[in-house]
Amino acid sequence: MVIKKVCCIGAGYVGGPTCTVIAYKCPEVTVTVVDLSQERIDQWNSEDFNLPIYEPSLVEVVKECRGRNLFFSTDIDTAIQEADLIFISVNTPTKTFGLGKGRAPDLKYIENASRRIAKIADTDKIVVEKSTVPVRAAESIQRILQANNKPGCSFEVLSNPEFLAEGTAIRDLLNPDRVLIGGDETPRGRRAMEDLACVYENWIPRKKIILTNTWSSELSKLAGNAFLAQRISSINAMSAICEATGADVAEVAHAVGTDSRIGPKFLQASLGFGGSCFQKDVLNLVYLCEALNLPEVAAYWHQVIAMNDLQRRRFANKIISSLFNTVTDKKIAILGFAFKKDTGDTRESSSIYLCKFLMEEGAHLNIYDPQVVPQQILSELKYPSICDDPKKVDRLVTIFKSPYEAIKDTHAFVICTEWDEFVTLDYQTIYNSMLKPAFAFDGRRVLDHDNMQQIGFHIETVGKRRNMKGLNGYTPVTP
Ligand code: UDX
Ligand code: ADP
């Protein structure tokens, strides 16, 4: 079958950019992205291109294709009916209650989407799981579809996980390291995989398109994210040793990363990784191992998360101990709330946890982020597991539109997200506007620490013990 019409269920961080690029690169394919949320679809369709997600270059690509062969709609049924191929790109958050709480992914959105396809479709469809799912989820989708099969209509389920990273989504989609397609090892399964591969071949060399069995494809996505998260936890574990010994984690990362077997990427120590994928997918893997009665394997992977939790806690403790062991009623500016630069996404951002720890100590927080809207920051902090009293958040948190305003009259500022603009701020002016001694905490290692110290700041960072000499006579209190 030549794929002419594609439907994508879910217009979020994965479905939106992925299908936009497919439409861009395959002008002869009609792509319709559908969602239950009218608000989200209205934003994708907005005249001023005020899209629901911030992603560099996304607007330009949407402008090129929207209304030509790219459409956003809430008419899910029509899009399903007309499509040759349907991507399922719905959310799969970690369960917050019931069996597998805190570990297993909640598959209710996947199941609902599958049931909708089963009910509506009356011609052959290739159904593709794009969302990250547990191994053997395709089997559940296939069973739901088969149990509701209409005469003369058959479904082939494929796994085609997405490897894009937020902030670089368009670049990653245009030039991926690989495209992974998993399917049934039957002639029909093979044909469906080839049909999907043909879509990607419009812009991706065939040698980058890997075909595997369904379970390998599903597991590879979890494994990929687990390996990446593990690298960050490994370098963060080293950062703790560096802080205790006088080694510098950047030098260690460079020395280790020049070994071509290890490589230099994903060795940036930080206040902990965030994002919607790493924690969720590692926990998903842990749950899978537990279910398979592999407790040692589960414990091995769980340590990646434990290390990340520790890193966030260690960084908060460093702030508190530097500020003379108390932050109660002190003012601290938080620079950056997104989980990384170039995105407005705050899911599992380490900023949230840092704010939680500091609010528990009664600190007043002035928060600034260039992309995250105030409502989003407040709703993350008012989540019951972060702060059980929303009034406390209202009392302790103020959101600012400028970093200078956020830092003015504070005891300290903390860089939580590595936004480029934080590197070039006028730190002399900032220093002059702060209470003294003025403290700077660089959770991303983006500042020139010697220069900051010269200005007069007491600067602390991750993975490097700062020289305690030359602090304008200030002697830190040891806990
Ligand atoms: C990740 C994977 O990279 C991507 O392949 C997958 O499809 C989805 O999950 P994403 O979460 O969007 O992508 O961003 P990523 O760049 O991987 O960063 C995740 C977190 O790790 C961020 O908080 C980032 O700041 C942090 N990080 C990354 C580090 O702390 N150090 C590093 O060296 C790299
Ligand atoms: P991701 O980061 O995985 O893309 P998002 O939460 O950004 O996750 O997007 C998932 C989208 O899927 C949401 O906009 C949500 O409204 C949509 N969605 C969930 N279930 C369905 C469904 N059954 N039909 C259509 N859209 C759905």
XYZ file of C-alpha atoms and ligand atoms in Angstrom:
540
model
C 0.000 0.000 0.000
C 1.259 3.500 -0.751
C 0.496 5.645 2.277
C -1.506 8.671 1.128
C -3.320 9.688 4.282
C -1.892 9.748 7.786
C -3.771 10.427 11.004
C -1.951 11.193 14.239
C -3.884 10.803 17.494
C -2.369 13.239 20.010
C -1.155 16.763 19.165
C 1.457 17.046 21.919
C 5.235 17.332 22.106
C 5.707 14.122 20.095
C 2.743 14.022 17.683
C 2.808 17.714 16.740
C 6.442 18.135 15.619
C 6.742 14.587 14.190
C 3.720 14.908 11.923
C 4.629 18.457 10.957
C 7.962 17.192 9.624
C 6.305 14.246 7.854
C 3.944 16.700 6.115
C 6.877 18.983 5.276
C 8.948 16.212 3.715
C 6.088 14.298 2.050
C 3.956 16.869 0.205
C 1.923 14.117 -1.462
C 0.820 12.680 1.904
C -2.088 14.336 3.746
C -1.418 14.462 7.483
C -4.193 15.171 9.983
C -3.246 15.581 13.643
C -6.196 15.139 16.002
C -6.639 15.693 19.716
C -9.400 15.586 22.322
C -8.393 19.047 23.509
C -10.147 21.783 21.532
C -7.848 24.358 23.145
C -4.709 22.583 21.920
C -6.057 22.210 18.379
C -7.128 25.884 18.325
C -3.558 26.838 19.250
C -2.118 24.696 16.445
C -4.588 26.412 14.095
C -4.137 29.934 15.481
C -3.768 32.676 12.886
C -0.735 34.187 14.619
C 0.917 30.744 14.950
C 0.818 30.902 18.733
C 1.471 27.138 18.912
C 0.864 25.122 22.107
C 4.533 24.140 22.373
C 7.726 26.121 21.982
C 10.288 24.427 19.781
C 12.921 26.200 17.660
C 12.020 26.258 13.903
C 8.643 24.577 14.495
C 6.625 27.677 13.550
C 8.450 28.049 10.240
C 7.738 24.432 9.265
C 4.074 24.642 10.349
C 3.702 27.842 8.297
C 4.982 26.013 5.241
C 2.578 23.059 5.490
C -0.549 24.003 7.448
C -3.562 24.095 5.146
C -1.508 22.499 2.337
C -1.171 18.885 3.490
C -1.081 19.374 7.270
C -4.300 19.763 9.250
C -5.133 19.962 12.963
C -8.606 18.890 14.051
C -10.785 17.544 16.846
C -12.764 15.475 14.342
C -10.983 12.299 15.398
C -13.443 9.896 13.779
C -13.227 11.322 10.258
C -9.430 11.398 10.430
C -9.356 7.740 11.544
C -11.818 6.703 8.860
C -9.886 8.322 6.038
C -6.362 7.328 7.100
C -4.210 4.545 5.664
C -1.880 4.798 8.629
C -2.601 5.993 12.183
C 0.062 7.097 14.656
C -0.859 6.825 18.321
C 1.017 9.698 20.040
C -0.892 10.076 23.266
C 0.572 10.613 26.719
C 1.687 7.682 28.901
C 2.373 9.237 32.333
C 3.557 7.203 35.317
C 0.607 5.853 37.318
C -0.134 7.850 40.470
C -2.491 5.286 42.015
C -3.358 1.592 41.989
C -1.278 -1.337 40.826
C 2.221 -0.233 39.746
C 1.728 3.240 41.289
C 4.866 5.387 40.903
C 6.454 2.990 38.396
C 4.162 1.581 35.721
C 2.990 3.783 32.849
C -0.696 4.610 32.720
C -1.907 3.081 29.469
C -5.478 4.334 29.617
C -4.913 6.945 26.869
C -3.378 4.315 24.573
C -6.264 1.952 25.260
C -8.877 4.664 24.653
C -7.259 5.623 21.358
C -7.116 1.945 20.311
C -10.770 1.399 21.182
C -11.717 4.462 19.175
C -9.833 3.150 16.135
C -11.486 -0.261 16.556
C -14.939 1.325 16.708
C -14.553 3.748 13.814
C -12.262 2.104 11.251
C -13.962 0.187 8.459
C -11.042 -0.250 6.041
C -7.539 -1.776 6.488
C -5.240 0.320 8.675
C -1.643 0.290 9.772
C -1.655 1.369 13.422
C 1.671 2.672 14.723
C 2.572 3.168 18.371
C 4.704 6.311 18.545
C 4.264 6.918 22.267
C 6.778 5.160 24.504
C 5.072 2.054 25.839
C 5.975 -1.006 27.903
C 7.268 -4.028 26.032
C 4.374 -6.010 24.530
C 1.960 -3.052 24.503
C 1.520 -3.619 20.758
C 0.019 -6.983 21.630
C -2.682 -5.312 23.753
C -3.450 -2.852 20.957
C -3.682 -5.712 18.447
C -6.062 -7.648 20.717
C -8.374 -4.663 21.171
C -8.411 -4.057 17.425
C -8.929 -7.717 16.516
C -11.708 -8.243 19.059
C -13.671 -5.477 17.344
C -12.758 -6.355 13.789
C -15.330 -5.542 11.105
C -15.625 -7.902 8.120
C -13.096 -7.122 5.387
C -11.076 -4.810 7.594
C -7.723 -5.745 9.083
C -5.151 -4.012 11.257
C -1.391 -4.304 11.370
C 0.234 -2.888 14.514
C 3.780 -1.485 14.329
C 6.119 0.012 16.895
C 7.933 3.163 15.715
C 9.307 4.937 18.791
C 10.322 8.572 18.558
C 13.839 9.570 19.623
C 13.541 13.353 19.263
C 14.743 15.492 22.152
C 12.844 18.636 23.065
C 14.531 21.882 22.097
C 16.108 20.174 19.076
C 13.007 18.313 17.849
C 12.951 19.678 14.298
C 16.675 19.111 13.813
C 16.378 15.576 15.228
C 13.383 14.779 13.015
C 15.007 16.124 9.862
C 18.256 14.306 10.485
C 17.722 11.407 12.888
C 20.491 9.001 13.913
C 18.076 6.218 13.013
C 14.418 5.378 12.515
C 13.287 2.221 14.247
C 10.320 0.223 12.992
C 9.201 -2.964 14.727
C 6.541 -5.305 13.411
C 5.268 -8.857 13.156
C 7.586 -11.323 11.478
C 4.859 -12.310 9.003
C 4.479 -11.333 5.320
C 1.712 -8.862 6.282
C 3.802 -7.439 9.120
C 6.803 -7.105 6.830
C 4.701 -5.304 4.188
C 3.357 -2.828 6.744
C 6.903 -2.104 7.943
C 8.000 -1.472 4.345
C 5.000 0.831 3.770
C 5.984 2.960 6.779
C 9.674 2.844 5.786
C 8.679 4.284 2.361
C 7.224 7.355 4.104
C 10.511 7.990 5.934
C 12.560 7.282 2.809
C 11.284 10.604 1.449
C 14.114 12.220 3.413
C 15.992 9.606 5.427
C 18.577 7.274 3.834
C 17.446 3.655 3.860
C 20.510 2.527 5.819
C 19.305 4.598 8.776
C 15.943 2.792 8.863
C 16.190 -0.231 11.142
C 13.550 -2.962 10.981
C 13.209 -5.267 14.006
C 10.619 -7.427 15.663
C 7.999 -5.531 17.666
C 9.348 -6.329 21.130
C 12.922 -5.338 20.244
C 11.649 -2.008 18.970
C 9.586 -1.343 22.101
C 12.451 -2.342 24.405
C 15.046 -0.348 22.422
C 13.230 2.881 23.171
C 13.242 2.181 26.917
C 16.849 0.991 26.740
C 17.978 4.104 24.821
C 16.511 6.471 27.388
C 17.768 4.329 30.291
C 21.343 4.404 28.904
C 21.218 8.191 28.436
C 19.806 8.760 31.923
C 22.418 6.388 33.322
C 25.233 8.447 31.785
C 23.934 11.592 33.458
C 23.552 9.831 36.798
C 27.074 8.450 36.408
C 28.621 11.880 35.839
C 26.479 13.335 38.635
C 27.779 10.590 40.952
C 31.294 11.684 39.956
C 30.342 15.304 40.702
C 29.705 14.356 44.326
C 33.187 12.843 44.542
C 34.672 15.934 42.843
C 33.061 18.271 45.361
C 34.555 16.242 48.206
C 38.038 15.877 46.761
C 38.843 19.007 44.759
C 38.629 17.330 41.344
C 36.632 19.209 38.692
C 33.840 17.202 37.071
C 34.170 19.091 33.758
C 37.801 18.007 33.521
C 36.892 14.448 34.470
C 34.062 14.388 31.886
C 36.401 15.702 29.200
C 39.115 13.181 30.056
C 36.664 10.284 30.175
C 34.719 11.418 27.085
C 37.788 11.542 24.837
C 37.892 7.748 24.996
C 36.193 6.997 21.671
C 34.450 4.013 23.237
C 32.721 6.338 25.704
C 32.289 9.582 23.711
C 31.768 13.133 24.951
C 27.971 13.548 24.834
C 25.597 13.466 27.806
C 28.344 13.910 30.378
C 27.276 17.348 31.573
C 26.891 17.297 35.354
C 23.850 19.264 36.506
C 21.395 19.613 39.341
C 19.691 16.480 37.975
C 17.926 15.505 34.763
C 14.272 16.307 34.113
C 11.802 15.934 31.276
C 8.841 13.745 30.580
C 10.861 10.740 29.427
C 13.914 9.753 31.443
C 12.362 9.152 34.848
C 9.166 7.703 33.398
C 10.950 5.322 31.065
C 13.513 4.109 33.611
C 10.689 3.465 36.088
C 8.813 1.695 33.325
C 11.874 -0.537 32.838
C 12.144 -1.130 36.589
C 8.497 -2.173 36.719
C 9.005 -4.508 33.785
C 11.990 -6.158 35.532
C 10.015 -6.561 38.740
C 7.122 -8.104 36.824
C 9.586 -10.496 35.147
C 10.957 -11.495 38.569
C 14.346 -9.911 37.917
C 14.764 -7.938 41.169
C 18.524 -7.369 40.802
C 18.081 -5.941 37.315
C 15.253 -3.735 38.615
C 17.447 -2.498 41.499
C 20.306 -1.780 39.084
C 18.171 0.543 36.939
C 16.366 2.053 39.899
C 19.686 3.369 41.150
C 19.739 5.772 38.153
C 16.644 7.467 39.590
C 17.908 7.320 43.183
C 21.093 9.082 42.058
C 19.068 11.787 40.306
C 16.939 12.346 43.425
C 20.129 12.583 45.485
C 21.657 15.120 43.087
C 18.649 17.427 43.420
C 18.727 17.080 47.210
C 22.499 17.636 47.397
C 22.202 20.829 45.384
C 19.388 22.162 47.600
C 21.443 21.296 50.691
C 24.437 23.138 49.251
C 22.295 26.277 48.887
C 20.962 26.005 52.414
C 24.322 25.317 54.045
C 26.040 28.112 52.099
C 23.381 30.568 53.213
C 24.458 30.056 56.864
C 22.252 26.981 57.304
C 18.983 28.822 57.012
C 16.919 30.139 54.121
C 13.796 30.849 56.140
C 12.363 34.183 54.971
C 15.363 34.719 52.705
C 14.785 35.743 49.093
C 16.203 33.474 46.424
C 15.875 34.015 42.668
C 15.335 30.924 40.524
C 16.559 31.397 36.946
C 14.938 28.860 34.646
C 11.978 26.611 35.249
C 11.921 24.538 32.023
C 13.636 21.142 32.293
C 16.234 22.242 29.717
C 16.839 25.237 27.461
C 14.863 25.932 24.287
C 11.634 24.373 25.518
C 8.670 25.609 27.522
C 8.156 22.107 28.937
C 8.372 21.797 32.715
C 7.539 18.125 33.192
C 9.756 16.613 35.938
C 12.004 19.682 35.788
C 14.642 19.708 38.539
C 13.605 23.342 39.206
C 10.331 22.025 40.618
C 12.123 19.866 43.175
C 14.586 22.581 44.092
C 11.674 24.972 44.693
C 9.939 22.278 46.766
C 12.976 21.846 49.042
C 13.463 25.592 49.424
C 9.755 26.227 50.092
C 9.838 23.546 52.796
C 12.522 25.679 54.476
C 10.352 28.811 54.171
C 12.376 30.612 51.486
C 10.740 33.272 49.286
C 11.289 32.454 45.629
C 11.464 34.912 42.728
C 11.120 32.819 39.592
C 12.016 33.792 36.031
C 11.905 31.689 32.864
C 11.915 33.118 29.323
C 9.393 30.594 27.959
C 7.309 29.080 30.737
C 4.061 30.940 31.433
C 3.368 31.920 35.096
C 0.268 29.723 35.305
C 2.327 26.681 34.378
C 4.937 27.400 37.074
C 2.284 27.849 39.740
C 0.356 24.732 38.806
C 3.565 22.616 38.925
C 4.372 23.968 42.401
C 0.806 23.530 43.663
C 0.775 19.857 42.742
C 0.022 18.045 46.062
C 3.241 16.001 46.030
C 5.233 19.244 45.724
C 3.369 21.465 48.188
C 0.281 20.374 50.106
C -0.933 23.948 50.699
C -1.539 26.065 47.553
C -1.771 29.195 49.741
C 1.830 28.627 50.821
C 2.884 28.722 47.168
C 0.974 31.999 46.688
C 2.715 33.424 49.760
C 6.251 32.294 48.924
C 6.437 32.487 45.128
C 6.570 35.553 42.861
C 7.021 35.269 39.118
C 8.995 37.869 37.176
C 9.284 38.903 33.536
C 12.938 39.957 33.765
C 15.924 38.200 35.348
C 17.218 41.530 36.688
C 13.936 42.237 38.460
C 13.807 38.677 39.807
C 17.313 38.919 41.315
C 17.070 42.476 42.709
C 17.176 42.572 46.541
C 17.668 38.805 46.890
C 20.223 36.952 49.014
C 21.028 34.502 46.234
C 20.195 33.397 42.727
C 20.214 29.888 41.336
C 20.662 28.888 37.685
C 18.428 25.880 37.123
C 18.076 25.904 33.313
C 20.962 26.565 30.930
C 19.170 29.238 28.837
C 21.748 31.062 26.656
C 20.607 34.461 27.933
C 21.818 33.623 31.462
C 25.415 33.484 30.238
C 25.441 37.098 29.037
C 23.580 38.877 31.844
C 25.317 41.920 33.337
C 26.466 40.299 36.550
C 28.131 43.439 37.896
C 24.763 45.247 37.796
C 23.131 42.162 39.297
C 25.724 42.036 42.084
C 25.141 45.698 42.892
C 21.382 45.087 43.174
C 21.620 42.135 45.603
C 21.884 41.833 49.394
C 25.422 41.108 50.604
C 27.129 38.743 50.772
C 25.670 37.927 47.352
C 25.433 34.215 46.544
C 25.264 32.617 43.092
C 24.511 28.918 42.619
C 25.206 27.603 39.134
C 23.286 24.331 38.763
C 24.248 24.104 35.094
C 27.878 25.217 35.084
C 27.236 27.943 32.495
C 28.824 30.939 34.272
C 32.422 32.118 34.335
C 33.052 31.284 37.973
C 36.376 33.102 38.334
C 34.824 36.255 36.930
C 31.825 35.924 39.256
C 34.162 35.556 42.211
C 36.126 38.586 41.079
C 32.925 40.640 41.004
C 32.432 39.628 44.622
C 29.934 36.779 44.459
C 30.163 33.721 46.639
C 29.727 31.207 43.838
C 28.899 27.532 44.203
C 28.423 25.004 41.439
C 28.038 21.310 40.720
C 31.096 19.074 40.699
C 33.702 21.618 41.752
C 34.700 22.863 45.174
C 35.231 26.605 44.934
C 38.371 28.073 46.423
C 37.302 29.611 49.711
C 40.010 32.280 49.590
C 39.288 35.755 48.275
C 35.677 35.971 49.375
C 35.951 39.584 50.512
C 36.657 38.556 54.069
C 33.605 36.312 54.288
C 34.227 32.957 55.969
C 31.556 30.313 55.361
C 30.054 28.604 58.401
C 30.630 24.874 58.249
C 27.574 22.836 59.206
C 15.154 12.511 25.880
C 16.025 11.740 24.885
O 17.247 12.468 24.660
C 15.264 11.535 23.574
O 16.027 10.729 22.692
C 13.931 10.866 23.860
O 13.164 10.725 22.669
C 13.137 11.647 24.886
O 13.916 11.843 26.082
P 14.502 15.067 26.268
O 13.966 14.592 27.572
O 13.620 15.897 25.402
O 14.942 13.812 25.353
O 15.837 15.912 26.499
P 17.385 15.541 26.782
O 18.205 16.442 25.961
O 17.652 14.106 26.675
O 17.573 16.008 28.303
C 16.915 15.381 29.385
C 17.401 15.971 30.694
O 18.753 15.613 30.964
C 17.359 17.502 30.738
O 16.919 17.936 32.004
C 18.802 17.888 30.495
O 19.114 19.153 31.012
C 19.516 16.782 31.273
N 20.908 16.558 30.826
C 21.168 16.181 29.537
C 21.943 16.676 31.746
O 21.716 16.995 32.925
N 23.230 16.432 31.332
C 23.526 16.043 30.053
O 24.716 15.831 29.756
C 22.464 15.924 29.123
P 3.780 13.644 24.552
O 4.923 14.386 25.204
O 3.914 12.143 24.696
O 3.515 14.081 23.142
P 1.557 15.276 25.466
O 0.865 15.265 26.786
O 2.328 16.490 25.059
O 2.468 13.970 25.431
O 0.492 15.018 24.307
C -0.412 13.958 24.279
C -1.715 14.484 23.666
O -2.575 13.361 23.436
C -2.504 15.437 24.557
O -2.709 16.663 23.870
C -3.848 14.711 24.819
O -4.965 15.594 24.834
C -3.930 13.780 23.605
N -4.781 12.608 23.800
C -4.782 11.731 24.834
N -5.688 10.750 24.619
C -6.279 10.996 23.423
C -7.294 10.346 22.642
N -7.871 9.213 23.055
N -7.660 10.910 21.472
C -7.063 12.050 21.035
N -6.096 12.706 21.709
C -5.706 12.195 22.896
